[in-house]
């Protein structure tokens, strides 16, 4: 056995090179025994996801714009409330046909055209892994300082050019190391980590909430500050604020099929996500508002970062009780950051890299590659050396919204719920998803259109002078990108119909893989939707369906 064969992932014998490029165990439809995510698991997933440092601080930028706390909180409710339906819509194909995002992307962008979208999402997942690990390193630093105050005095032996110190790199590396075991578990089992976090993190958050109110003897001055902006300026500031919430969810909107593919039933990935997303994120942001307001009374300034606030509690010889409280909360934030990195980054990167190199990479290997990239990219240098870095990361929602616009339109309008799952794994020219040499140029025209409408406004966000109209369009970038890409995709499919187009048919979620010579065998009860001629053969609950 040669080296190449040794590093290949397990696969059935006899597959051609073309087949090895399109499938492996983690790309194939999830088997029934691995569909273990119930509704309660999705609720725990979002409760766990909402308790992280970014959500805690998301209101800070809104208050700095001049909004009052309650106006900012309304923006959080609206932003995450708008994001939830998009998550449910894009999760649906994964929950019905049990396939992950890279495979769902093949239905709209083509077998090979989907690789760009997959690479795009996978590359950003690797970058975000490093950024979130850097935040996790800060949590480790606070936790260690609560146990051993001398940690703060560790001498630096790294050059200034490294961008970090011996102490900070040690903390970053410890968090990076702690995260590695979690990557090992498959998606259907990692749900237990989310359940753990959904208990530990809220407990720590509520403890922090009560502790700060007691120390401040009240909720602090921020809750009594009025809005500093009015009229149209107030309106647009609220639009920018709620769009920042949606942008924060753009990655999870796109890769929603990854987790939904493990759902026990389609409904498990629907209503639990629809309600838990706005509720969980709004509660966490409210806790962040009150804690930060209380910090202004305690320390004379509003400290929005919970990590910075915990650090301040350790100044000036704190009591043992204070140190224990800081240790517990910091340790909970470490668990929170590990879970956030797993759900939003390592699993996404694992699924995406699996689709790019299915012969050699599975989800587990892809997750470890993301961890290695996150370490090698030296994320602290990116965050410190470029003031525009976080702006570019936030603007990435423009690209993801255009991808989501095409994918959701493909499923609900162009195909009307109909799939040919078998065609997702072979490159025969007669397949639904072969399009033109494996690329659907309609999807790329729509995707590019959704990006172009926001390009000028994006330039303005990076400091260039642009027309006000372009700025306003960019401020609604998720909706403009999604809407334009969806509209263009519909028009192009009407003008240039694809094989298997079902625009004029009723919505019916069915796999037509066995369709041959006008007939398809469909499991379960066949339903005549006006486009199908149905006759039961009375065998094993199957029906013979003639597609008209």
Short mmCIF file of C-alpha atoms in Angstrom, two decimals, residues 228-432:
data_model
loop_
_atom_site.label_atom_id
_atom_site.label_comp_id
_atom_site.label_asym_id
_atom_site.label_seq_id
_atom_site.Cartn_x
_atom_site.Cartn_y
_atom_site.Cartn_z
CA UNK A 228 -28.50 60.91 21.79
CA UNK A 229 -29.82 60.72 18.23
CA UNK A 230 -33.24 61.51 16.82
CA UNK A 231 -35.26 61.54 13.63
CA UNK A 232 -33.88 59.87 10.51
CA UNK A 233 -30.44 59.53 12.10
CA UNK A 234 -32.00 57.45 14.88
CA UNK A 235 -33.82 55.33 12.31
CA UNK A 236 -30.72 54.55 10.28
CA UNK A 237 -28.64 53.92 13.40
CA UNK A 238 -31.22 51.33 14.43
CA UNK A 239 -31.07 49.78 10.95
CA UNK A 240 -27.27 49.54 11.19
CA UNK A 241 -27.58 48.02 14.66
CA UNK A 242 -30.09 45.33 13.80
CA UNK A 243 -28.16 44.52 10.61
CA UNK A 244 -25.05 43.94 12.74
CA UNK A 245 -27.01 41.22 14.55
CA UNK A 246 -28.03 39.60 11.28
CA UNK A 247 -24.46 39.83 9.95
CA UNK A 248 -23.28 38.13 13.12
CA UNK A 249 -25.50 35.16 12.16
CA UNK A 250 -24.71 35.05 8.42
CA UNK A 251 -22.25 32.17 8.76
CA UNK A 252 -24.74 30.06 10.71
CA UNK A 253 -27.50 30.87 8.21
CA UNK A 254 -25.31 29.50 5.42
CA UNK A 255 -24.16 26.31 7.12
CA UNK A 256 -27.51 25.53 8.79
CA UNK A 257 -27.84 22.23 6.82
CA UNK A 258 -24.71 20.88 8.55
CA UNK A 259 -26.56 20.45 11.84
CA UNK A 260 -30.06 19.97 10.41
CA UNK A 261 -28.77 16.92 8.51
CA UNK A 262 -28.60 15.16 11.90
CA UNK A 263 -32.19 16.03 12.88
CA UNK A 264 -34.46 13.18 13.93
CA UNK A 265 -37.37 14.84 12.11
CA UNK A 266 -37.70 17.99 9.94
CA UNK A 267 -39.82 19.67 12.62
CA UNK A 268 -36.98 19.26 15.15
CA UNK A 269 -34.93 21.74 13.07
CA UNK A 270 -37.80 24.18 12.54
CA UNK A 271 -39.70 25.65 15.48
CA UNK A 272 -37.04 25.04 18.15
CA UNK A 273 -34.61 27.15 16.11
CA UNK A 274 -37.23 29.72 15.13
CA UNK A 275 -37.99 30.65 18.75
CA UNK A 276 -34.72 29.95 20.56
CA UNK A 277 -32.52 32.17 18.34
CA UNK A 278 -34.10 35.58 19.14
CA UNK A 279 -34.92 34.61 22.72
CA UNK A 280 -31.44 33.34 23.63
CA UNK A 281 -29.46 36.17 22.06
CA UNK A 282 -31.78 38.86 23.44
CA UNK A 283 -31.49 37.55 27.00
CA UNK A 284 -27.68 37.41 26.83
CA UNK A 285 -27.44 40.93 25.40
CA UNK A 286 -29.73 42.18 28.18
CA UNK A 287 -27.44 40.65 30.79
CA UNK A 288 -24.51 42.35 29.05
CA UNK A 289 -26.29 45.72 29.18
CA UNK A 290 -27.04 45.54 32.91
CA UNK A 291 -23.60 44.20 33.85
CA UNK A 292 -21.86 46.94 31.85
CA UNK A 293 -24.16 49.59 33.35
CA UNK A 294 -23.35 48.33 36.84
CA UNK A 295 -19.63 48.42 36.04
CA UNK A 296 -19.86 52.18 35.48
CA UNK A 297 -21.01 52.58 39.08
CA UNK A 298 -18.35 50.19 40.41
CA UNK A 299 -15.32 51.44 38.42
CA UNK A 300 -16.39 54.84 37.12
CA UNK A 301 -16.54 53.71 33.48
CA UNK A 302 -18.66 51.34 31.43
CA UNK A 303 -16.72 48.14 30.71
CA UNK A 304 -18.51 46.24 27.96
CA UNK A 305 -16.13 43.31 27.63
CA UNK A 306 -16.91 40.72 30.33
CA UNK A 307 -13.29 39.55 30.19
CA UNK A 308 -11.95 43.05 30.87
CA UNK A 309 -14.46 43.48 33.67
CA UNK A 310 -13.42 40.21 35.33
CA UNK A 311 -9.81 41.38 35.08
CA UNK A 312 -10.70 44.58 36.91
CA UNK A 313 -12.24 42.54 39.73
CA UNK A 314 -8.81 40.93 40.26
CA UNK A 315 -7.04 44.27 40.77
CA UNK A 316 -6.13 45.62 44.22
CA UNK A 317 -5.85 42.41 46.24
CA UNK A 318 -9.32 40.83 45.82
CA UNK A 319 -10.81 38.51 48.45
CA UNK A 320 -10.81 34.74 48.03
CA UNK A 321 -14.55 34.84 47.35
CA UNK A 322 -14.00 37.35 44.54
CA UNK A 323 -11.22 35.27 43.05
CA UNK A 324 -13.39 32.15 43.14
CA UNK A 325 -16.27 33.98 41.48
CA UNK A 326 -13.98 35.28 38.73
CA UNK A 327 -12.51 31.80 38.26
CA UNK A 328 -15.95 30.19 37.89
CA UNK A 329 -17.23 32.78 35.41
CA UNK A 330 -14.01 32.79 33.37
CA UNK A 331 -14.00 28.97 33.25
CA UNK A 332 -17.60 29.08 32.00
CA UNK A 333 -16.62 31.54 29.28
CA UNK A 334 -13.85 29.13 28.24
CA UNK A 335 -16.43 26.38 27.79
CA UNK A 336 -18.59 28.88 25.91
CA UNK A 337 -15.77 29.84 23.53
CA UNK A 338 -14.83 26.21 22.89
CA UNK A 339 -18.41 25.42 21.97
CA UNK A 340 -18.74 28.55 19.78
CA UNK A 341 -15.58 27.63 17.91
CA UNK A 342 -16.80 24.08 17.38
CA UNK A 343 -20.28 24.97 16.12
CA UNK A 344 -19.51 28.04 14.02
CA UNK A 345 -16.02 27.21 12.81
CA UNK A 346 -14.45 23.77 13.18
CA UNK A 347 -17.55 21.80 12.09
CA UNK A 348 -18.17 24.23 9.23
CA UNK A 349 -14.56 24.05 8.12
CA UNK A 350 -14.65 20.26 8.48
CA UNK A 351 -17.73 19.92 6.25
CA UNK A 352 -16.34 22.37 3.69
CA UNK A 353 -12.84 20.89 3.49
CA UNK A 354 -14.42 17.44 3.20
CA UNK A 355 -16.22 18.61 0.05
CA UNK A 356 -13.03 20.12 -1.37
CA UNK A 357 -10.88 17.02 -0.78
CA UNK A 358 -13.24 14.11 -0.06
CA UNK A 359 -10.63 11.52 -0.93
CA UNK A 360 -8.35 12.60 1.92
CA UNK A 361 -10.38 14.71 4.35
CA UNK A 362 -13.41 14.00 6.52
CA UNK A 363 -15.14 16.31 9.01
CA UNK A 364 -12.81 15.35 11.85
CA UNK A 365 -9.64 15.94 9.82
CA UNK A 366 -11.05 19.18 8.48
CA UNK A 367 -11.71 20.41 12.01
CA UNK A 368 -8.11 19.76 13.00
CA UNK A 369 -6.89 21.54 9.86
CA UNK A 370 -8.95 24.57 10.92
CA UNK A 371 -7.32 24.44 14.36
CA UNK A 372 -3.83 24.29 12.82
CA UNK A 373 -4.61 27.20 10.48
CA UNK A 374 -6.04 29.15 13.42
CA UNK A 375 -2.76 28.68 15.27
CA UNK A 376 -0.44 29.38 12.34
CA UNK A 377 -2.24 32.55 11.21
CA UNK A 378 -1.22 34.32 14.48
CA UNK A 379 -4.66 35.92 14.96
CA UNK A 380 -3.44 38.46 17.53
CA UNK A 381 -1.35 40.09 14.78
CA UNK A 382 -4.34 40.35 12.46
CA UNK A 383 -6.43 42.00 15.13
CA UNK A 384 -3.69 44.42 16.18
CA UNK A 385 -2.08 45.28 12.86
CA UNK A 386 -5.21 46.22 10.94
CA UNK A 387 -7.98 48.44 12.24
CA UNK A 388 -10.07 47.38 9.25
CA UNK A 389 -9.74 43.63 9.82
CA UNK A 390 -12.94 43.27 11.83
CA UNK A 391 -14.75 45.45 9.26
CA UNK A 392 -13.72 43.04 6.51
CA UNK A 393 -14.88 40.06 8.55
CA UNK A 394 -18.25 41.70 9.21
CA UNK A 395 -18.60 42.64 5.54
CA UNK A 396 -18.24 38.97 4.67
CA UNK A 397 -21.97 38.65 5.30
CA UNK A 398 -22.42 40.28 1.87
CA UNK A 399 -20.93 37.19 0.21
CA UNK A 400 -22.79 34.75 2.44
CA UNK A 401 -26.18 36.44 1.96
CA UNK A 402 -25.81 36.14 -1.81
CA UNK A 403 -25.00 32.43 -1.47
CA UNK A 404 -27.99 31.94 0.84
CA UNK A 405 -30.24 33.87 -1.57
CA UNK A 406 -29.41 31.47 -4.40
CA UNK A 407 -29.65 28.32 -2.26
CA UNK A 408 -33.00 29.16 -0.66
CA UNK A 409 -34.49 30.28 -3.98
CA UNK A 410 -33.31 27.06 -5.63
CA UNK A 411 -35.02 24.87 -3.05
CA UNK A 412 -38.32 26.69 -2.53
CA UNK A 413 -39.00 28.26 -5.94
CA UNK A 414 -36.95 26.61 -8.70
CA UNK A 415 -37.10 22.95 -7.56
CA UNK A 416 -40.11 23.35 -5.24
CA UNK A 417 -38.70 20.82 -2.76
CA UNK A 418 -37.83 18.17 -5.33
CA UNK A 419 -34.37 16.59 -5.14
CA UNK A 420 -32.48 13.93 -7.03
CA UNK A 421 -30.07 12.93 -4.30
CA UNK A 422 -28.28 10.38 -6.47
CA UNK A 423 -27.39 13.12 -8.98
CA UNK A 424 -25.52 14.97 -6.22
CA UNK A 425 -22.85 12.25 -6.24
CA UNK A 426 -22.22 11.46 -9.89
CA UNK A 427 -21.13 13.71 -12.74
CA UNK A 428 -23.14 12.25 -15.58
CA UNK A 429 -24.21 14.86 -18.11
CA UNK A 430 -27.86 13.88 -17.73
CA UNK A 431 -27.90 14.71 -14.01
CA UNK A 432 -29.91 17.60 -12.65
#
